[in-house]
Tab-separated table of C-alpha atoms in Angstrom:
chain	number	residue	atom	x	y	z
A	26	VAL	CA	-25.042	-6.225	13.570
A	27	GLU	CA	-25.147	-2.483	15.409
A	28	LEU	CA	-22.866	-2.028	18.251
A	29	LEU	CA	-23.843	0.563	20.640
A	30	ASP	CA	-20.443	1.971	21.214
A	31	ASP	CA	-17.264	2.685	18.563
A	32	ILE	CA	-15.419	0.007	16.913
A	33	LYS	CA	-12.083	0.581	17.146
A	34	SER	CA	-10.750	-2.392	14.791
A	35	PHE	CA	-11.641	-5.508	13.155
A	36	ASP	CA	-11.188	-8.435	10.725
A	37	CYS	CA	-12.659	-11.556	9.386
A	38	ASP	CA	-11.743	-15.346	8.871
A	39	LYS	CA	-13.671	-17.769	9.934
A	40	SER	CA	-15.528	-15.508	12.320
A	41	LEU	CA	-15.955	-11.664	12.317
A	42	VAL	CA	-14.356	-10.501	15.143
A	43	VAL	CA	-14.467	-6.877	16.200
A	44	VAL	CA	-12.701	-4.710	19.155
A	45	HIS	CA	-14.911	-1.809	20.183
A	46	GLY	CA	-15.603	0.158	23.038
A	47	TYR	CA	-15.948	3.977	24.188
A	48	THR	CA	-13.230	5.966	23.933
A	49	ASP	CA	-11.507	7.354	26.995
A	50	VAL	CA	-8.037	9.263	26.736
A	51	SER	CA	-6.755	9.045	30.049
A	52	ASN	CA	-7.624	4.618	30.477
A	53	PRO	CA	-9.629	3.870	26.917
A	54	ILE	CA	-10.821	0.160	27.590
A	55	TRP	CA	-11.698	-2.051	24.398
A	56	LYS	CA	-13.595	-5.213	24.195
A	57	CYS	CA	-13.981	-8.127	22.157
A	58	VAL	CA	-16.226	-9.715	20.059
A	59	ALA	CA	-17.287	-12.625	17.593
A	60	TYR	CA	-19.792	-13.247	15.168
A	61	ASP	CA	-21.006	-16.308	12.862
A	62	ILE	CA	-20.422	-14.467	9.040
A	63	GLU	CA	-23.632	-16.677	8.130
A	64	ASP	CA	-25.826	-15.105	9.924
A	65	GLY	CA	-24.430	-12.170	12.260
A	66	ASN	CA	-25.355	-14.191	15.572
A	67	GLN	CA	-23.127	-13.456	18.416
A	68	LEU	CA	-20.256	-16.511	18.808
A	69	TRP	CA	-18.587	-15.263	21.834
A	70	VAL	CA	-17.479	-12.745	23.815
A	71	LEU	CA	-13.837	-12.309	25.382
A	72	ASP	CA	-14.122	-11.780	28.894
A	73	CYS	CA	-10.922	-9.271	29.535
A	74	PRO	CA	-10.098	-6.219	28.131
A	75	VAL	CA	-7.963	-6.184	24.575
A	76	SER	CA	-5.679	-3.801	22.854
A	77	LYS	CA	-7.140	-1.659	20.271
A	78	TYR	CA	-5.013	-3.259	17.296
A	79	LYS	CA	-7.024	-5.456	14.716
A	80	PRO	CA	-6.810	-9.356	14.967
A	81	VAL	CA	-4.792	-11.867	13.901
A	82	PHE	CA	-5.796	-15.069	12.257
A	83	VAL	CA	-4.113	-18.379	12.047
A	84	LYS	CA	-5.769	-21.166	10.845
A	85	ASN	CA	-8.727	-21.711	13.462
A	86	ALA	CA	-7.244	-19.316	16.149
A	87	CYS	CA	-7.674	-15.705	16.421
A	88	ILE	CA	-4.760	-13.987	18.257
A	89	LEU	CA	-5.132	-11.121	20.016
A	90	THR	CA	-3.300	-8.800	22.907
A	91	THR	CA	-5.107	-7.508	26.314
A	92	ASN	CA	-5.139	-4.039	27.266
A	93	GLU	CA	-1.571	-4.389	28.919
A	94	GLY	CA	-0.467	-6.086	25.963
A	95	GLU	CA	-0.097	-9.619	26.642
A	96	PRO	CA	-0.371	-12.169	23.829
A	97	ILE	CA	-4.099	-14.211	23.970
A	98	ILE	CA	-5.046	-16.738	21.303
A	99	VAL	CA	-8.586	-17.715	21.230
A	100	ASP	CA	-10.661	-20.130	18.945
A	101	GLN	CA	-11.983	-18.642	16.673
A	102	THR	CA	-15.916	-20.225	16.623
A	103	SER	CA	-15.544	-21.087	20.446
A	104	GLY	CA	-13.985	-18.417	22.004
A	105	ASN	CA	-12.043	-20.693	24.407
A	106	VAL	CA	-8.725	-19.395	25.234
A	107	LEU	CA	-5.914	-22.086	23.899
A	108	TYR	CA	-2.826	-19.657	25.124
A	109	ARG	CA	-2.010	-16.570	27.192
A	110	ASN	CA	1.378	-15.024	27.715
A	111	ASN	CA	2.027	-13.026	31.119
A	112	VAL	CA	5.052	-11.140	29.249
A	113	LYS	CA	3.111	-7.742	28.565
A	114	GLY	CA	3.825	-4.725	26.038
A	115	TYR	CA	3.251	-6.417	22.726
A	116	ILE	CA	1.365	-6.144	19.104
A	117	ALA	CA	0.181	-8.880	17.311
A	118	ILE	CA	1.589	-7.836	13.998
A	119	LYS	CA	1.130	-10.744	11.374
A	120	GLY	CA	-0.105	-14.181	11.168
A	121	PHE	CA	1.745	-16.778	9.119
A	122	GLU	CA	0.791	-20.370	8.140
A	123	ASP	CA	1.374	-22.022	11.724
A	124	SER	CA	2.682	-19.133	13.108
A	125	VAL	CA	2.837	-15.475	14.067
A	126	MET	CA	5.046	-12.259	14.946
A	127	PHE	CA	4.540	-10.072	17.493
A	128	VAL	CA	6.071	-6.739	17.653
A	129	SER	CA	6.922	-4.864	21.384
A	130	SER	CA	4.917	-1.623	21.404
A	131	ASP	CA	8.020	0.591	21.648
A	132	TYR	CA	8.875	-1.125	18.233
A	133	LYS	CA	12.618	-2.399	18.863
A	134	GLN	CA	12.286	-6.101	18.920
A	135	ALA	CA	9.818	-8.713	16.849
A	136	VAL	CA	9.129	-12.107	18.557
A	137	TYR	CA	8.286	-14.628	16.595
A	138	PHE	CA	6.066	-17.546	18.228
A	139	SER	CA	5.232	-21.201	16.439
A	140	LEU	CA	1.966	-22.252	17.492
A	141	ILE	CA	2.829	-25.873	16.307
A	142	ASP	CA	5.658	-26.425	19.190
A	143	ASN	CA	5.282	-22.772	21.148
A	144	SER	CA	9.020	-22.232	19.644
A	145	GLN	CA	10.000	-18.458	19.528
A	146	TRP	CA	13.096	-16.224	19.294
A	147	SER	CA	13.395	-12.458	19.028
A	148	VAL	CA	15.484	-9.708	16.858
A	149	SER	CA	16.060	-6.421	17.335
A	150	LEU	CA	15.120	-3.740	15.287
A	151	ASP	CA	16.410	0.028	14.352
A	152	ARG	CA	12.988	1.205	13.469
A	153	GLU	CA	9.029	0.643	13.527
A	154	LEU	CA	8.194	-2.649	12.014
A	155	ILE	CA	6.984	-2.486	8.391
A	156	GLY	CA	6.110	-5.822	7.436
A	157	ALA	CA	6.939	-9.455	7.264
A	158	ALA	CA	6.944	-12.914	5.350
A	159	LYS	CA	7.548	-16.210	5.754
A	160	HIS	CA	9.237	-18.854	3.294
A	161	GLY	CA	9.910	-22.225	4.292
A	162	SER	CA	12.983	-22.241	6.253
A	163	LYS	CA	13.699	-18.319	5.933
A	164	THR	CA	11.537	-15.435	7.228
A	165	LEU	CA	12.068	-12.030	5.740
A	166	ILE	CA	10.944	-9.255	8.398
A	167	VAL	CA	11.192	-5.172	7.071
A	168	ASP	CA	11.601	-2.612	9.863
A	169	LYS	CA	11.587	1.390	8.284
A	170	SER	CA	15.344	1.270	7.614
A	171	GLU	CA	16.796	-2.699	6.920
A	172	LEU	CA	15.748	-5.854	5.276
A	173	LYS	CA	16.539	-8.764	7.353
A	174	CYS	CA	16.710	-12.618	6.558
A	175	LEU	CA	16.543	-14.740	9.144
A	176	LYS	CA	16.173	-18.408	9.882
A	177	THR	CA	12.654	-19.792	10.412
A	178	GLU	CA	13.953	-21.931	13.191
A	179	ASN	CA	15.825	-20.109	15.767
A	180	GLY	CA	15.930	-16.067	14.321
A	181	GLU	CA	19.624	-16.542	13.316
A	182	VAL	CA	20.171	-13.188	10.860
A	183	LEU	CA	21.631	-14.813	7.044
A	184	TRP	CA	21.539	-11.693	5.155
A	185	THR	CA	20.673	-7.875	5.702
A	186	LYS	CA	19.890	-4.945	3.305
A	187	LYS	CA	20.208	-0.873	4.579
A	188	LEU	CA	17.069	0.458	2.675
A	189	GLY	CA	17.286	4.050	3.358
A	190	ASP	CA	13.205	5.084	3.992
A	191	ALA	CA	10.873	2.096	4.016
A	192	TYR	CA	6.911	2.430	3.551
A	193	GLU	CA	5.308	-0.382	2.133
A	194	ALA	CA	6.427	-4.078	2.570
A	195	TYR	CA	3.889	-7.247	1.130
A	196	PRO	CA	4.870	-10.744	1.170
A	197	PHE	CA	5.076	-11.616	-2.563
A	198	ARG	CA	6.282	-15.103	-4.840
A	199	ASN	CA	8.882	-16.462	-3.005
A	200	GLY	CA	9.802	-13.116	-0.814
A	201	ILE	CA	8.849	-9.829	-0.252
A	202	PHE	CA	7.953	-6.716	-1.761
A	203	VAL	CA	9.224	-3.300	-0.757
A	204	THR	CA	8.900	0.322	-2.108
A	205	TYR	CA	11.349	2.862	-0.233
A	206	LYS	CA	13.394	5.544	-0.683
A	207	GLU	CA	17.000	6.464	-0.106
A	208	TYR	CA	16.050	9.231	2.268
A	209	PHE	CA	12.788	11.118	3.635
A	210	THR	CA	12.884	14.004	1.419
A	211	SER	CA	13.987	12.259	-1.764
A	212	ARG	CA	11.756	12.205	-4.633
A	213	THR	CA	12.799	9.431	-6.226
A	214	SER	CA	11.316	5.675	-4.614
A	215	TYR	CA	12.110	2.328	-5.444
A	216	GLY	CA	10.013	-0.770	-5.501
A	217	THR	CA	12.494	-3.922	-5.116
A	218	TYR	CA	11.202	-7.873	-5.178
A	219	PHE	CA	13.658	-9.340	-2.654
A	220	ASP	CA	13.637	-13.381	-2.394
A	221	THR	CA	14.864	-15.209	0.103
A	222	GLU	CA	18.359	-16.185	-1.941
A	223	SER	CA	20.501	-12.651	-1.599
A	224	ALA	CA	20.109	-9.141	-0.619
A	225	GLU	CA	20.654	-7.888	-4.040
A	226	GLY	CA	16.910	-8.184	-5.258
A	227	VAL	CA	15.453	-9.744	-8.407
A	228	TRP	CA	14.139	-6.552	-9.832
A	229	THR	CA	13.940	-2.824	-9.229
A	230	ALA	CA	11.449	-0.015	-10.649
A	231	ILE	CA	12.015	3.484	-10.471
A	232	GLY	CA	9.150	6.065	-9.503
A	233	LYS	CA	7.892	9.247	-7.941
A	234	ASN	CA	5.663	8.006	-5.618
A	235	ILE	CA	4.923	4.808	-3.560
A	236	PHE	CA	4.496	1.495	-5.423
A	237	LYS	CA	1.691	-0.861	-4.516
A	238	LYS	CA	1.983	-4.508	-4.583
A	239	PRO	CA	2.750	-6.185	-7.839
A	240	TYR	CA	0.108	-8.382	-9.583
A	241	VAL	CA	1.149	-11.613	-10.625
A	242	THR	CA	0.039	-12.759	-14.232
A	243	SER	CA	1.184	-15.242	-16.915
A	244	GLU	CA	3.571	-12.604	-18.497
A	245	GLY	CA	5.313	-10.957	-15.613
A	246	ASP	CA	4.819	-8.817	-12.512
A	247	LEU	CA	2.453	-5.973	-13.083
A	248	LEU	CA	3.312	-3.064	-10.856
A	249	VAL	CA	1.120	0.364	-10.274
A	250	ASN	CA	3.041	3.359	-9.181
A	251	TYR	CA	0.670	6.478	-7.452
A	252	ASP	CA	2.573	8.612	-9.777
A	253	GLY	CA	0.290	7.183	-12.608
A	254	SER	CA	2.744	5.059	-14.093
A	255	ILE	CA	1.908	1.280	-14.754
A	256	ARG	CA	4.762	-1.306	-15.971
A	257	MET	CA	5.496	-5.094	-16.146
A	258	MET	CA	7.935	-6.104	-14.763
A	259	PRO	CA	10.061	-9.054	-15.927
A	260	LYS	CA	9.136	-12.701	-14.810
A	261	PRO	CA	11.143	-13.725	-12.268
A	262	VAL	CA	12.914	-17.399	-11.915
A	263	SER	CA	13.176	-17.954	-8.402
A	264	LYS	CA	15.358	-21.350	-6.769
A	265	THR	CA	13.074	-23.618	-5.545
A	266	GLU	CA	12.539	-23.741	-1.784
A	267	GLU	CA	14.289	-25.878	0.813
A	268	GLY	CA	11.843	-28.868	0.996
A	269	SER	CA	9.625	-28.121	-1.849
A	270	ILE	CA	9.680	-30.592	-5.109
A	271	SER	CA	9.276	-29.191	-8.311
A	272	ASP	CA	6.638	-30.086	-10.780
A	273	ILE	CA	8.322	-33.204	-12.850
A	274	GLN	CA	6.893	-33.758	-16.532
A	275	MET	CA	6.622	-37.696	-16.556
A	276	PRO	CA	6.599	-39.486	-20.562
A	277	ASP	CA	3.353	-40.091	-21.181
A	278	PRO	CA	3.760	-43.718	-21.472
A	279	MET	CA	1.073	-44.431	-24.405
A	280	LYS	CA	2.528	-41.820	-26.585
A	281	ASN	CA	4.665	-44.317	-28.592
A	282	VAL	CA	2.116	-47.356	-28.313
A	283	ASN	CA	-0.656	-44.638	-30.001
A	284	GLN	CA	1.794	-43.898	-32.453
A	285	ILE	CA	1.901	-47.472	-33.958
A	286	PHE	CA	-1.832	-48.120	-33.856
A	287	GLU	CA	-2.211	-44.444	-35.516
A	288	LYS	CA	0.250	-45.563	-38.154
A	289	ASN	CA	-1.451	-49.420	-38.894
A	290	ALA	CA	-4.876	-47.580	-38.961
A	291	SER	CA	-3.175	-45.001	-41.705
A	292	GLN	CA	-1.864	-47.518	-43.682
A	293	LYS	CA	-5.358	-49.873	-43.596
A	294	ASP	CA	-7.186	-46.497	-45.157
A	295	SER	CA	-4.423	-46.076	-47.550
A	296	GLU	CA	-4.822	-49.324	-48.236
A	297	ASN	CA	-8.827	-49.690	-48.626
A	298	THR	CA	-8.593	-46.422	-50.781
A	299	GLU	CA	-6.148	-48.106	-53.130
A	300	ASN	CA	-7.954	-51.234	-53.565
A	301	SER	CA	-11.310	-49.287	-53.945
A	302	GLU	CA	-9.621	-47.176	-56.603
A	303	LYS	CA	-8.139	-49.562	-58.378
A	304	SER	CA	-10.701	-52.643	-58.263
A	305	GLU	CA	-10.736	-54.775	-60.912
A	306	ASP	CA	-13.092	-57.915	-61.733
A	307	LYS	CA	-13.803	-60.849	-59.533
A	308	LYS	CA	-11.354	-62.697	-61.382
A	309	ASN	CA	-8.188	-59.981	-61.122
A	310	VAL	CA	-9.177	-59.933	-57.849
A	311	LYS	CA	-8.874	-63.835	-57.370
A	312	ALA	CA	-5.852	-63.980	-59.235
A	313	LYS	CA	-4.264	-60.866	-56.567
A	314	ASP	CA	-5.069	-63.118	-53.854
A	315	GLU	CA	-3.500	-66.232	-54.857
A	316	ASN	CA	-0.275	-64.070	-55.785
A	317	LEU	CA	-0.345	-62.769	-52.184
A	318	LYS	CA	-0.300	-66.507	-50.820
A	319	GLU	CA	2.728	-67.141	-52.314
A	320	VAL	CA	4.398	-63.793	-50.925
A	321	ILE	CA	3.416	-64.296	-47.294
A	322	PRO	CA	5.666	-66.903	-45.818
A	323	SER	CA	4.021	-70.179	-44.199
A	324	GLU	CA	5.913	-69.424	-41.174
A	325	LEU	CA	7.042	-66.155	-39.285
A	326	PRO	CA	10.842	-65.236	-37.943
A	327	VAL	CA	10.408	-64.963	-33.667
A	328	VAL	CA	10.231	-61.092	-32.597
A	329	SER	CA	11.990	-59.551	-29.811
A	330	ASP	CA	10.151	-57.759	-27.264
A	331	SER	CA	12.640	-54.986	-27.977
A	332	ASP	CA	12.370	-55.388	-31.586
A	333	ALA	CA	8.398	-54.848	-30.970
A	334	GLY	CA	8.975	-52.044	-28.778
A	335	TRP	CA	7.355	-53.033	-25.759
């Protein structure tokens, strides 16, 4: 796909959505077009100018803002406008599983909007929004100086953490990973994994530069710093999120039965081996059979189900 003008931003999900146009310092106007990711055919063109910011995807929806900052939600494949709000001055910044986070153009307010029931709430920001993560009933947002944990339902602040000077924030495990310094000119940087439970942090690494997003491994969390250091952080043990169900290890109902059959088979093999090693002539075998008949009672006692193991 080739465009005649400049590509300002783009992103890809079920379709490739491109924001493009001619750069005009005094009055830049950007257009939005979507392409099929299989064959590159054009799917749709939005009939209104959009902002320069990259699109955000939630399920089958593409979230954009107009050139005046009005939130607009479009179907990815058809281009049909599903929702539009005439409130101006916002940027779509982060998509979650069923909702989206907007931020005001002056970065003083973040707005959470649910695509399920259209519910929304807002929270004030001290400085520029760095990142956000949603985990069940709790949402974490990081601005340039502070981390907040809020109730997803209504935006109530549960706890806050002063960071100093934050640079990167990534959704991670059951929380968020943040790399920050105590102050701008500090030569020491910190990388902390915060879960939704408290502001104390699960683990913290210290470096001389910015940390990249950790990698989850079976042994722990692999963490890389731009100063060249690589380390393995301890595997965290987080509490189960509200509403989720932990894995339950059920006992094998056939375990005891299989053990009985294996025991009987082993005994039978042992008896066969013993009989073959101590084989006698037909006369002795017949005598042995007569003796066995005397040992085996004519009537067997009744055995209960519990004694039998059933």
